XYZ file of C-alpha atoms in Angstrom:
201
model
C 17.878 26.546 -82.087
C 17.980 24.189 -85.087
C 19.850 21.534 -83.095
C 17.840 22.039 -79.909
C 20.562 23.776 -77.916
C 19.511 26.716 -75.732
C 22.131 28.179 -73.433
C 20.514 28.947 -70.073
C 20.809 30.732 -67.781
C 22.075 33.706 -69.728
C 25.097 35.206 -68.004
C 24.361 38.830 -67.118
C 26.471 41.025 -64.913
C 25.188 42.370 -62.647
C 22.088 40.190 -62.363
C 18.832 41.885 -63.344
C 16.111 41.746 -60.715
C 13.444 44.169 -61.984
C 9.880 42.996 -62.632
C 10.296 42.766 -66.422
C 13.443 40.608 -66.420
C 13.238 37.599 -68.767
C 9.785 38.673 -69.959
C 8.394 39.979 -73.209
C 7.989 43.761 -73.270
C 5.559 45.618 -75.482
C 4.063 49.064 -75.824
C 1.009 49.639 -73.636
C -0.609 51.272 -76.662
C -0.460 47.861 -78.405
C -2.367 46.041 -75.674
C -4.698 48.712 -74.275
C -8.237 47.465 -75.083
C -9.431 51.076 -75.263
C -7.048 51.710 -78.179
C -7.443 48.375 -79.962
C -11.138 47.597 -80.348
C -11.664 44.099 -81.736
C -8.022 43.047 -81.358
C -7.300 39.389 -80.636
C -4.155 38.424 -78.715
C -2.232 35.161 -78.619
C 0.594 33.826 -76.517
C 3.125 31.335 -77.850
C 5.539 29.020 -76.064
C 8.297 26.957 -77.612
C 10.260 24.051 -76.222
C 13.896 23.775 -77.293
C 15.419 20.364 -76.541
C 18.353 18.567 -78.107
C 16.796 15.083 -78.061
C 13.652 16.286 -79.832
C 15.703 18.032 -82.517
C 17.885 14.950 -82.981
C 14.713 12.912 -83.576
C 13.801 15.222 -86.484
C 11.049 17.084 -84.634
C 12.639 20.516 -84.277
C 9.853 22.300 -86.180
C 6.821 21.260 -84.106
C 7.832 22.617 -80.702
C 5.776 25.836 -80.704
C 2.180 26.007 -79.440
C -0.216 28.871 -78.752
C -3.313 29.971 -76.845
C -5.713 32.878 -77.232
C -5.774 35.444 -74.435
C -7.712 38.463 -73.311
C -6.147 41.602 -71.887
C -7.891 43.619 -69.216
C -8.093 47.411 -69.042
C -5.494 49.845 -67.719
C -3.668 50.128 -65.469
C -3.086 46.413 -64.772
C -3.633 44.961 -68.304
C -4.288 41.553 -66.750
C -3.763 38.702 -69.223
C -6.085 35.693 -69.105
C -5.805 32.558 -71.226
C -9.147 31.867 -72.915
C -8.661 28.747 -75.066
C -7.065 25.355 -74.955
C -3.549 25.033 -76.351
C -3.227 24.666 -80.115
C -0.339 22.226 -80.063
C 2.614 22.025 -82.436
C 1.722 25.220 -84.301
C 3.280 28.677 -83.943
C 0.898 31.567 -83.235
C 1.449 32.805 -86.788
C -1.186 30.244 -87.768
C -3.724 31.927 -85.475
C -3.541 34.952 -87.780
C -4.481 32.720 -90.702
C -7.170 30.908 -88.686
C -8.871 34.263 -88.038
C -8.342 35.638 -91.548
C -8.482 33.276 -94.557
C -6.785 35.943 -96.692
C -3.533 35.428 -94.804
C -0.972 33.329 -96.671
C 1.795 31.572 -94.739
C 4.922 30.372 -96.513
C 7.212 27.854 -94.806
C 10.890 28.430 -95.562
C 13.171 25.529 -94.612
C 16.886 26.298 -94.780
C 18.911 23.193 -95.746
C 21.015 22.006 -92.829
C 19.507 24.639 -90.550
C 16.048 25.610 -89.309
C 12.711 27.051 -90.370
C 11.290 30.503 -91.045
C 7.620 31.435 -91.426
C 6.446 34.301 -93.634
C 2.876 35.501 -93.219
C 1.394 37.891 -95.805
C -1.891 39.804 -95.927
C -2.898 42.093 -98.824
C -5.810 44.477 -98.250
C -7.358 46.475 -101.144
C -7.733 50.135 -100.202
C -9.496 51.276 -103.380
C -8.344 53.458 -106.274
C -5.691 50.892 -107.182
C -3.983 51.058 -103.784
C -3.175 48.116 -101.508
C -1.874 47.594 -97.987
C 0.729 44.832 -97.696
C 1.450 43.363 -94.278
C 4.293 40.916 -93.664
C 5.158 38.951 -90.534
C 8.458 37.069 -90.598
C 9.196 34.629 -87.772
C 12.434 32.806 -87.124
C 11.155 29.552 -85.703
C 14.448 27.645 -85.454
C 17.133 29.031 -87.793
C 20.610 29.383 -86.322
C 21.784 31.435 -89.319
C 19.107 34.038 -88.504
C 17.808 36.755 -90.849
C 19.542 40.059 -91.645
C 17.280 41.424 -94.384
C 13.910 41.010 -96.061
C 12.895 42.085 -99.587
C 9.444 42.314 -101.201
C 9.349 42.713 -104.988
C 6.655 44.545 -106.938
C 6.121 45.577 -110.549
C 8.172 48.432 -111.973
C 5.113 50.700 -112.085
C 4.434 50.297 -108.355
C 4.648 53.385 -106.158
C 5.324 52.748 -102.477
C 3.881 55.548 -100.374
C 4.875 54.489 -96.860
C 6.475 51.689 -94.871
C 6.814 50.584 -91.268
C 8.745 48.143 -89.098
C 7.920 46.449 -85.778
C 9.921 44.076 -83.600
C 10.310 43.040 -79.974
C 12.561 44.799 -77.488
C 15.778 43.284 -76.201
C 16.280 44.297 -72.573
C 17.611 43.306 -69.152
C 21.207 43.652 -70.354
C 20.730 41.377 -73.352
C 23.544 42.240 -75.728
C 21.474 42.437 -78.919
C 20.907 45.811 -80.547
C 17.436 47.384 -80.607
C 18.208 49.422 -83.717
C 15.240 49.160 -86.110
C 15.853 47.718 -89.533
C 16.366 50.383 -92.186
C 13.761 50.491 -94.970
C 14.745 51.139 -98.580
C 11.657 51.997 -100.653
C 13.049 53.723 -103.740
C 13.108 52.262 -106.251
C 11.158 49.046 -105.812
C 11.622 46.355 -104.583
C 11.243 47.456 -100.988
C 13.657 45.989 -98.462
C 14.418 46.140 -94.769
C 17.789 45.287 -93.234
C 19.593 45.270 -89.926
C 23.287 45.931 -89.597
C 25.420 43.162 -91.018
C 27.405 40.798 -88.813
C 30.538 42.586 -89.984
C 29.149 45.905 -88.781
C 27.904 44.606 -85.446
C 28.157 41.037 -84.163
C 25.211 41.862 -81.867
C 23.069 43.392 -84.622
C 19.274 43.233 -84.387
C 18.999 40.151 -86.603
C 15.884 37.983 -86.533
């Protein structure tokens, strides 16, 4: 992705012809308006072209729009805003919540990662930390993520979310393993040595 090369069409055998082929899948519980009061949804598209990357513009190819999702059973998606050009949808999170911090991570000779962070006080000295890590254009990809805290920190729970590979894509869907004791907390997929098709980011 860093040099603008995207191999298409993907060679799959036999060809997939079901209605979800080449589309993003998600849990209906994540998009059901009845289960997600007040949720705001965004769609992002990204152009990957070699000439644009060669011109030094590989990091401004993502844009997003806000959408609404209708009720079950159809969950009809409607675009509700104009396109916010040259910004990944990660920035919509920050636009709706000024407490979100986004760090840009540029890998020398490669591409870009975005790390969004939101810390919510829960009272009694407890906090909820939310992280969103996006691989915008890195060819090296990401195999692990670590968040460091003070030695006196007690981590009571952790979670992990990603998108589903499907339609005979070769990539694993194995969730990253969390390691919470002792701090820092980390998540990791299999290494390349363990599985060349590991669920890397």
